[in-house]
PDB file of C-alpha atoms in Angstrom:
ATOM      1  CA  ALA A   1      -2.195 -78.402 -72.537  1.00 68.00           C
ATOM      2  CA  GLN A   2      -5.527 -79.917 -71.641  1.00 77.00           C
ATOM      3  CA  THR A   3      -8.281 -79.733 -74.230  1.00 90.00           C
ATOM      4  CA  VAL A   4     -11.999 -80.246 -73.811  1.00 95.00           C
ATOM      5  CA  THR A   5     -14.252 -81.260 -76.692  1.00 96.00           C
ATOM      6  CA  GLN A   6     -18.018 -81.049 -76.877  1.00 97.00           C
ATOM      7  CA  SER A   7     -19.035 -82.586 -80.180  1.00 95.00           C
ATOM      8  CA  GLN A   8     -22.717 -81.589 -80.106  1.00 96.00           C
ATOM      9  CA  PRO A   9     -23.169 -77.864 -80.833  1.00 95.00           C
ATOM     10  CA  GLU A  10     -26.944 -78.095 -80.464  1.00 97.00           C
ATOM     11  CA  MET A  11     -29.442 -80.561 -79.048  1.00 97.00           C
ATOM     12  CA  SER A  12     -33.122 -80.598 -78.324  1.00 97.00           C
ATOM     13  CA  VAL A  13     -35.326 -82.725 -76.102  1.00 97.00           C
ATOM     14  CA  GLN A  14     -39.002 -82.946 -75.275  1.00 98.00           C
ATOM     15  CA  GLU A  15     -40.097 -81.860 -71.851  1.00 97.00           C
ATOM     16  CA  ALA A  16     -39.999 -84.738 -69.300  1.00 97.00           C
ATOM     17  CA  GLU A  17     -37.633 -86.819 -71.433  1.00 97.00           C
ATOM     18  CA  THR A  18     -33.976 -87.637 -70.828  1.00 98.00           C
ATOM     19  CA  VAL A  19     -31.037 -86.192 -72.734  1.00 98.00           C
ATOM     20  CA  THR A  20     -27.295 -86.844 -72.609  1.00 98.00           C
ATOM     21  CA  LEU A  21     -24.652 -84.264 -73.465  1.00 98.00           C
ATOM     22  CA  SER A  22     -21.205 -85.530 -74.444  1.00 98.00           C
ATOM     23  CA  CYS A  23     -17.783 -84.301 -73.388  1.00 98.00           C
ATOM     24  CA  THR A  24     -14.306 -85.695 -73.949  1.00 97.00           C
ATOM     25  CA  TYR A  25     -11.013 -84.319 -72.734  1.00 96.00           C
ATOM     26  CA  ASP A  26      -7.341 -84.860 -73.242  1.00 94.00           C
ATOM     27  CA  THR A  27      -4.880 -84.889 -70.362  1.00 91.00           C
ATOM     28  CA  SER A  28      -1.885 -86.771 -69.036  1.00 89.00           C
ATOM     29  CA  GLU A  29      -2.820 -85.949 -65.446  1.00 87.00           C
ATOM     30  CA  SER A  30      -4.220 -88.558 -63.081  1.00 87.00           C
ATOM     31  CA  ASN A  31      -5.796 -86.192 -60.575  1.00 87.00           C
ATOM     32  CA  TYR A  32      -8.163 -83.514 -61.818  1.00 90.00           C
ATOM     33  CA  TYR A  33     -11.687 -82.167 -61.582  1.00 91.00           C
ATOM     34  CA  LEU A  34     -14.410 -82.023 -64.185  1.00 94.00           C
ATOM     35  CA  PHE A  35     -17.387 -79.700 -64.182  1.00 94.00           C
ATOM     36  CA  TRP A  36     -20.577 -78.988 -66.045  1.00 97.00           C
ATOM     37  CA  TYR A  37     -21.743 -75.386 -66.101  1.00 96.00           C
ATOM     38  CA  LYS A  38     -25.113 -74.128 -67.279  1.00 97.00           C
ATOM     39  CA  GLN A  39     -25.513 -70.735 -68.933  1.00 96.00           C
ATOM     40  CA  PRO A  40     -29.168 -69.697 -69.357  1.00 95.00           C
ATOM     41  CA  PRO A  41     -30.162 -66.687 -71.454  1.00 91.00           C
ATOM     42  CA  SER A  42     -29.411 -64.489 -68.451  1.00 90.00           C
ATOM     43  CA  ARG A  43     -25.740 -65.194 -69.201  1.00 91.00           C
ATOM     44  CA  GLN A  44     -24.970 -66.216 -65.622  1.00 92.00           C
ATOM     45  CA  MET A  45     -22.661 -69.243 -65.326  1.00 94.00           C
ATOM     46  CA  ILE A  46     -24.134 -71.771 -62.908  1.00 93.00           C
ATOM     47  CA  LEU A  47     -22.317 -74.846 -61.620  1.00 93.00           C
ATOM     48  CA  VAL A  48     -24.431 -77.923 -62.307  1.00 95.00           C
ATOM     49  CA  ILE A  49     -22.261 -80.810 -61.175  1.00 95.00           C
ATOM     50  CA  ARG A  50     -18.654 -81.714 -60.496  1.00 93.00           C
ATOM     51  CA  GLN A  51     -16.595 -84.890 -60.485  1.00 93.00           C
ATOM     52  CA  GLU A  52     -13.284 -85.691 -58.853  1.00 89.00           C
ATOM     53  CA  ALA A  53     -11.185 -87.933 -61.088  1.00 90.00           C
ATOM     54  CA  TYR A  54      -9.993 -90.155 -58.260  1.00 88.00           C
ATOM     55  CA  LYS A  55     -13.568 -91.007 -57.302  1.00 87.00           C
ATOM     56  CA  GLN A  56     -14.997 -93.892 -59.280  1.00 84.00           C
ATOM     57  CA  GLN A  57     -18.573 -93.179 -58.282  1.00 90.00           C
ATOM     58  CA  ASN A  58     -20.434 -90.980 -60.724  1.00 93.00           C
ATOM     59  CA  ALA A  59     -21.653 -87.679 -59.304  1.00 91.00           C
ATOM     60  CA  THR A  60     -25.386 -87.001 -59.050  1.00 92.00           C
ATOM     61  CA  GLU A  61     -27.287 -83.807 -58.277  1.00 92.00           C
ATOM     62  CA  ASN A  62     -31.054 -84.305 -58.345  1.00 95.00           C
ATOM     63  CA  ARG A  63     -32.036 -84.707 -62.023  1.00 97.00           C
ATOM     64  CA  PHE A  64     -28.439 -84.287 -63.201  1.00 97.00           C
ATOM     65  CA  SER A  65     -25.925 -87.118 -63.278  1.00 97.00           C
ATOM     66  CA  VAL A  66     -22.686 -87.851 -65.037  1.00 97.00           C
ATOM     67  CA  ASN A  67     -21.151 -90.859 -66.699  1.00 96.00           C
ATOM     68  CA  PHE A  68     -17.450 -90.558 -65.977  1.00 96.00           C
ATOM     69  CA  GLN A  69     -15.228 -92.929 -67.933  1.00 95.00           C
ATOM     70  CA  LYS A  70     -11.676 -92.110 -66.877  1.00 94.00           C
ATOM     71  CA  ALA A  71      -9.896 -94.499 -69.202  1.00 94.00           C
ATOM     72  CA  ALA A  72     -11.876 -93.226 -72.167  1.00 95.00           C
ATOM     73  CA  LYS A  73     -11.523 -89.604 -70.950  1.00 96.00           C
ATOM     74  CA  SER A  74     -15.236 -89.111 -71.286  1.00 97.00           C
ATOM     75  CA  PHE A  75     -17.553 -87.089 -69.045  1.00 97.00           C
ATOM     76  CA  SER A  76     -21.162 -86.986 -70.232  1.00 98.00           C
ATOM     77  CA  LEU A  77     -24.055 -85.199 -68.528  1.00 98.00           C
ATOM     78  CA  LYS A  78     -27.468 -86.833 -68.285  1.00 98.00           C
ATOM     79  CA  ILE A  79     -30.504 -84.683 -67.587  1.00 98.00           C
ATOM     80  CA  SER A  80     -33.566 -86.641 -66.532  1.00 97.00           C
ATOM     81  CA  ASP A  81     -37.140 -85.395 -66.605  1.00 97.00           C
ATOM     82  CA  SER A  82     -36.099 -82.370 -68.666  1.00 98.00           C
ATOM     83  CA  GLN A  83     -37.777 -79.083 -67.782  1.00 97.00           C
ATOM     84  CA  LEU A  84     -38.256 -75.907 -69.784  1.00 97.00           C
ATOM     85  CA  GLY A  85     -35.893 -74.162 -67.381  1.00 96.00           C
ATOM     86  CA  ASP A  86     -33.105 -76.493 -68.472  1.00 97.00           C
ATOM     87  CA  THR A  87     -32.924 -74.643 -71.786  1.00 97.00           C
ATOM     88  CA  ALA A  88     -29.404 -73.184 -71.804  1.00 97.00           C
ATOM     89  CA  MET A  89     -25.847 -73.499 -73.034  1.00 97.00           C
ATOM     90  CA  TYR A  90     -23.961 -76.225 -71.226  1.00 98.00           C
ATOM     91  CA  PHE A  91     -20.202 -76.131 -70.852  1.00 97.00           C
ATOM     92  CA  CYS A  92     -17.921 -78.950 -69.847  1.00 97.00           C
ATOM     93  CA  ALA A  93     -14.748 -77.865 -68.043  1.00 95.00           C
ATOM     94  CA  PHE A  94     -11.480 -79.367 -66.817  1.00 93.00           C
ATOM     95  CA  MET A  95      -9.344 -78.216 -63.898  1.00 88.00           C
ATOM     96  CA  LYS A  96      -6.054 -79.445 -62.519  1.00 81.00           C
ATOM     97  CA  PRO A  97      -6.042 -78.897 -58.734  1.00 73.00           C
ATOM     98  CA  TYR A  98      -3.290 -77.541 -56.526  1.00 66.00           C
ATOM     99  CA  ASN A  99      -1.989 -75.543 -59.455  1.00 64.00           C
ATOM    100  CA  ASN A 100      -3.268 -72.196 -60.591  1.00 64.00           C
ATOM    101  CA  ASN A 101      -6.706 -73.753 -60.808  1.00 64.00           C
ATOM    102  CA  ASP A 102      -7.206 -72.361 -64.280  1.00 75.00           C
ATOM    103  CA  MET A 103     -10.167 -74.006 -65.903  1.00 86.00           C
ATOM    104  CA  ARG A 104     -10.397 -75.063 -69.544  1.00 91.00           C
ATOM    105  CA  PHE A 105     -13.776 -75.140 -71.229  1.00 94.00           C
ATOM    106  CA  GLY A 106     -15.356 -76.912 -74.149  1.00 95.00           C
ATOM    107  CA  ALA A 107     -17.142 -74.977 -76.893  1.00 95.00           C
ATOM    108  CA  GLY A 108     -20.537 -75.656 -75.366  1.00 96.00           C
ATOM    109  CA  THR A 109     -23.777 -77.416 -76.290  1.00 97.00           C
ATOM    110  CA  ARG A 110     -26.947 -75.424 -76.759  1.00 97.00           C
ATOM    111  CA  LEU A 111     -29.833 -77.419 -75.299  1.00 98.00           C
ATOM    112  CA  THR A 112     -33.438 -76.584 -76.079  1.00 97.00           C
ATOM    113  CA  VAL A 113     -36.231 -78.218 -74.114  1.00 97.00           C
ATOM    114  CA  LYS A 114     -39.447 -78.267 -76.114  1.00 97.00           C
ATOM    115  CA  PRO A 115     -42.911 -78.261 -74.518  1.00 95.00           C
TER     116      PRO A 115
ATOM    117  CA  ASN Q   1     -25.202 -61.593 -51.520  1.00 62.00           C
ATOM    118  CA  ALA Q   2     -21.618 -62.827 -51.661  1.00 70.00           C
ATOM    119  CA  GLY Q   3     -20.215 -63.190 -55.124  1.00 93.00           C
ATOM    120  CA  VAL Q   4     -18.361 -61.616 -58.016  1.00 96.00           C
ATOM    121  CA  THR Q   5     -19.399 -58.196 -59.255  1.00 95.00           C
ATOM    122  CA  GLN Q   6     -18.484 -57.018 -62.748  1.00 96.00           C
ATOM    123  CA  THR Q   7     -18.960 -53.571 -64.204  1.00 95.00           C
ATOM    124  CA  PRO Q   8     -20.135 -52.455 -66.680  1.00 96.00           C
ATOM    125  CA  LYS Q   9     -22.666 -54.978 -68.007  1.00 94.00           C
ATOM    126  CA  PHE Q  10     -22.673 -53.537 -71.514  1.00 96.00           C
ATOM    127  CA  GLN Q  11     -20.249 -51.305 -73.390  1.00 96.00           C
ATOM    128  CA  VAL Q  12     -19.817 -50.062 -76.939  1.00 97.00           C
ATOM    129  CA  LEU Q  13     -16.397 -48.747 -77.948  1.00 97.00           C
ATOM    130  CA  LYS Q  14     -14.991 -47.265 -81.094  1.00 97.00           C
ATOM    131  CA  THR Q  15     -11.883 -48.835 -82.575  1.00 98.00           C
ATOM    132  CA  GLY Q  16      -8.819 -47.440 -80.838  1.00 97.00           C
ATOM    133  CA  GLN Q  17     -10.577 -46.385 -77.644  1.00 97.00           C
ATOM    134  CA  SER Q  18      -9.475 -47.739 -74.284  1.00 96.00           C
ATOM    135  CA  MET Q  19     -11.451 -48.984 -71.326  1.00 96.00           C
ATOM    136  CA  THR Q  20     -11.150 -50.942 -68.103  1.00 97.00           C
ATOM    137  CA  LEU Q  21     -13.452 -53.719 -66.990  1.00 97.00           C
ATOM    138  CA  GLN Q  22     -13.787 -53.899 -63.233  1.00 97.00           C
ATOM    139  CA  CYS Q  23     -14.203 -57.019 -61.123  1.00 97.00           C
ATOM    140  CA  ALA Q  24     -14.519 -57.446 -57.366  1.00 97.00           C
ATOM    141  CA  GLN Q  25     -15.179 -60.500 -55.184  1.00 96.00           C
ATOM    142  CA  ASP Q  26     -16.123 -60.676 -51.530  1.00 95.00           C
ATOM    143  CA  MET Q  27     -15.488 -64.364 -50.813  1.00 91.00           C
ATOM    144  CA  ASN Q  28     -11.879 -63.950 -49.687  1.00 90.00           C
ATOM    145  CA  HIS Q  29     -10.745 -65.978 -52.692  1.00 89.00           C
ATOM    146  CA  ASN Q  30      -7.096 -65.947 -53.586  1.00 87.00           C
ATOM    147  CA  SER Q  31      -7.361 -66.505 -57.339  1.00 88.00           C
ATOM    148  CA  MET Q  32      -9.125 -64.451 -59.974  1.00 92.00           C
ATOM    149  CA  TYR Q  33      -9.532 -64.908 -63.721  1.00 93.00           C
ATOM    150  CA  TRP Q  34     -10.644 -63.130 -66.857  1.00 96.00           C
ATOM    151  CA  TYR Q  35     -12.235 -65.101 -69.681  1.00 96.00           C
ATOM    152  CA  ARG Q  36     -13.764 -64.145 -72.985  1.00 97.00           C
ATOM    153  CA  GLN Q  37     -16.670 -66.034 -74.517  1.00 96.00           C
ATOM    154  CA  ASP Q  38     -17.109 -66.225 -78.263  1.00 94.00           C
ATOM    155  CA  PRO Q  39     -19.670 -68.280 -80.207  1.00 87.00           C
ATOM    156  CA  GLY Q  40     -18.448 -71.800 -80.930  1.00 85.00           C
ATOM    157  CA  MET Q  41     -15.301 -71.349 -78.853  1.00 86.00           C
ATOM    158  CA  GLY Q  42     -16.439 -71.624 -75.277  1.00 90.00           C
ATOM    159  CA  LEU Q  43     -14.630 -69.583 -72.675  1.00 94.00           C
ATOM    160  CA  ARG Q  44     -10.972 -68.828 -73.197  1.00 94.00           C
ATOM    161  CA  LEU Q  45      -8.643 -67.629 -70.469  1.00 93.00           C
ATOM    162  CA  ILE Q  46      -7.151 -64.176 -71.021  1.00 95.00           C
ATOM    163  CA  TYR Q  47      -5.240 -63.573 -67.787  1.00 95.00           C
ATOM    164  CA  TYR Q  48      -5.315 -64.874 -64.278  1.00 92.00           C
ATOM    165  CA  SER Q  49      -4.018 -63.935 -60.867  1.00 92.00           C
ATOM    166  CA  ALA Q  50      -3.226 -66.953 -58.725  1.00 85.00           C
ATOM    167  CA  SER Q  51      -2.763 -64.782 -55.655  1.00 85.00           C
ATOM    168  CA  GLU Q  52      -2.535 -61.148 -54.693  1.00 87.00           C
ATOM    169  CA  GLY Q  53       0.498 -59.566 -56.290  1.00 88.00           C
ATOM    170  CA  THR Q  54       0.824 -62.016 -59.175  1.00 90.00           C
ATOM    171  CA  THR Q  55      -0.618 -62.101 -62.675  1.00 94.00           C
ATOM    172  CA  ASP Q  56      -0.010 -64.456 -65.580  1.00 92.00           C
ATOM    173  CA  LYS Q  57      -1.039 -64.798 -69.196  1.00 93.00           C
ATOM    174  CA  GLY Q  58      -3.654 -67.294 -70.283  1.00 90.00           C
ATOM    175  CA  GLU Q  59      -4.519 -68.582 -73.742  1.00 90.00           C
ATOM    176  CA  VAL Q  60      -5.404 -65.268 -75.433  1.00 95.00           C
ATOM    177  CA  PRO Q  61      -3.614 -62.361 -73.688  1.00 96.00           C
ATOM    178  CA  ASN Q  62      -2.744 -60.210 -76.702  1.00 96.00           C
ATOM    179  CA  GLY Q  63      -4.340 -56.771 -76.607  1.00 96.00           C
ATOM    180  CA  TYR Q  64      -5.101 -56.915 -72.892  1.00 98.00           C
ATOM    181  CA  ASN Q  65      -3.519 -55.931 -69.618  1.00 97.00           C
ATOM    182  CA  VAL Q  66      -4.572 -56.692 -66.066  1.00 97.00           C
ATOM    183  CA  SER Q  67      -4.075 -55.325 -62.574  1.00 97.00           C
ATOM    184  CA  ARG Q  68      -4.624 -57.154 -59.322  1.00 96.00           C
ATOM    185  CA  LEU Q  69      -5.331 -54.072 -57.254  1.00 90.00           C
ATOM    186  CA  ASN Q  70      -5.770 -55.950 -53.977  1.00 95.00           C
ATOM    187  CA  LYS Q  71      -7.152 -59.307 -52.897  1.00 94.00           C
ATOM    188  CA  ARG Q  72     -10.697 -58.309 -53.845  1.00 96.00           C
ATOM    189  CA  GLU Q  73     -10.221 -56.558 -57.185  1.00 97.00           C
ATOM    190  CA  PHE Q  74      -8.911 -57.649 -60.565  1.00 97.00           C
ATOM    191  CA  SER Q  75      -9.296 -55.330 -63.556  1.00 97.00           C
ATOM    192  CA  LEU Q  76      -8.917 -55.950 -67.287  1.00 98.00           C
ATOM    193  CA  ARG Q  77      -7.792 -53.150 -69.579  1.00 98.00           C
ATOM    194  CA  LEU Q  78      -8.072 -52.793 -73.325  1.00 97.00           C
ATOM    195  CA  GLU Q  79      -5.558 -50.142 -74.350  1.00 93.00           C
ATOM    196  CA  SER Q  80      -6.623 -49.806 -77.996  1.00 96.00           C
ATOM    197  CA  ALA Q  81      -9.811 -51.691 -78.714  1.00 96.00           C
ATOM    198  CA  ALA Q  82     -10.180 -53.657 -81.944  1.00 97.00           C
ATOM    199  CA  PRO Q  83     -13.301 -55.236 -83.514  1.00 97.00           C
ATOM    200  CA  SER Q  84     -11.757 -58.671 -82.806  1.00 96.00           C
ATOM    201  CA  GLN Q  85     -12.197 -57.908 -79.111  1.00 97.00           C
ATOM    202  CA  THR Q  86     -15.966 -57.834 -79.459  1.00 97.00           C
ATOM    203  CA  SER Q  87     -16.996 -60.534 -77.002  1.00 97.00           C
ATOM    204  CA  VAL Q  88     -18.583 -61.316 -73.667  1.00 97.00           C
ATOM    205  CA  TYR Q  89     -16.091 -61.039 -70.825  1.00 98.00           C
ATOM    206  CA  PHE Q  90     -16.363 -62.964 -67.591  1.00 97.00           C
ATOM    207  CA  CYS Q  91     -14.515 -62.486 -64.368  1.00 97.00           C
ATOM    208  CA  ALA Q  92     -14.306 -65.430 -61.974  1.00 94.00           C
ATOM    209  CA  SER Q  93     -12.706 -66.295 -58.672  1.00 92.00           C
ATOM    210  CA  SER Q  94     -11.701 -69.466 -56.878  1.00 87.00           C
ATOM    211  CA  GLU Q  95     -10.259 -70.603 -53.598  1.00 80.00           C
ATOM    212  CA  GLY Q  96      -6.740 -70.480 -54.977  1.00 63.00           C
ATOM    213  CA  PRO Q  97      -3.592 -72.452 -55.657  1.00 57.00           C
ATOM    214  CA  ARG Q  98      -3.338 -73.903 -52.194  1.00 55.00           C
ATOM    215  CA  GLY Q  99      -6.885 -75.093 -52.343  1.00 56.00           C
ATOM    216  CA  GLN Q 100      -8.224 -78.141 -54.067  1.00 57.00           C
ATOM    217  CA  GLY Q 101     -10.414 -76.130 -56.373  1.00 63.00           C
ATOM    218  CA  ILE Q 102     -13.263 -78.617 -56.070  1.00 70.00           C
ATOM    219  CA  ASP Q 103     -15.725 -75.782 -55.596  1.00 76.00           C
ATOM    220  CA  GLY Q 104     -14.897 -74.593 -59.077  1.00 82.00           C
ATOM    221  CA  TYR Q 105     -15.345 -70.966 -59.938  1.00 89.00           C
ATOM    222  CA  THR Q 106     -17.751 -68.266 -58.941  1.00 91.00           C
ATOM    223  CA  PHE Q 107     -18.508 -66.157 -61.994  1.00 94.00           C
ATOM    224  CA  GLY Q 108     -19.574 -62.585 -62.458  1.00 95.00           C
ATOM    225  CA  SER Q 109     -22.553 -61.845 -64.666  1.00 94.00           C
ATOM    226  CA  GLY Q 110     -20.431 -60.856 -67.652  1.00 95.00           C
ATOM    227  CA  THR Q 111     -19.783 -57.761 -69.753  1.00 96.00           C
ATOM    228  CA  ARG Q 112     -20.959 -57.619 -73.339  1.00 96.00           C
ATOM    229  CA  LEU Q 113     -18.438 -55.493 -75.216  1.00 97.00           C
ATOM    230  CA  THR Q 114     -18.915 -54.357 -78.788  1.00 97.00           C
ATOM    231  CA  VAL Q 115     -16.121 -52.634 -80.681  1.00 97.00           C
ATOM    232  CA  VAL Q 116     -17.236 -50.789 -83.810  1.00 97.00           C
TER     233      VAL Q 116
END
């Protein structure tokens, strides 16, 4: 079974600075998807960014980008120009496509952006 | 707005009581899922329904049952609630097994359940 590990339970960053959240995963699959979800205090799960394993180019969404290292099975999230609204739990997730599409999540990293 | 609707948002149960969490989606998705979220453990899959008429166990199915009532609705039932089932429960949906899944999940807003 696939496992997802987020080794940083909590992190903090000053407003306007850059922070990187780590994620590693374990799989024998060659084709899969990786996701980062944000969960603010409202509890809503919000998709931040996604990466297809067969694409070498790292995904980018505005201030959010990933560093995808397939051989190392690493998928880190970089947040640039951090904003107070980025304060949230962040979950890394793994999905194998064309199956049941069940998603496996890491334990999460609580990010606090300080003014 | 299109999405996943979960009810109730909050619930307190006494040990041994039963209840059903309701979930409905209006995106014509084939697959639906129930997760529980506990501190330090992320989200863990309880049950899923890959398509209408099918249900399967996830990582932590004990103490739960599910019903895929139709394509839109997927309910989660606790027959005899225990304090260990105190958690936040999320329903989610996705395109389905014939789809690539690249859009990920659409989540409901969650149910905070406390069993005393």
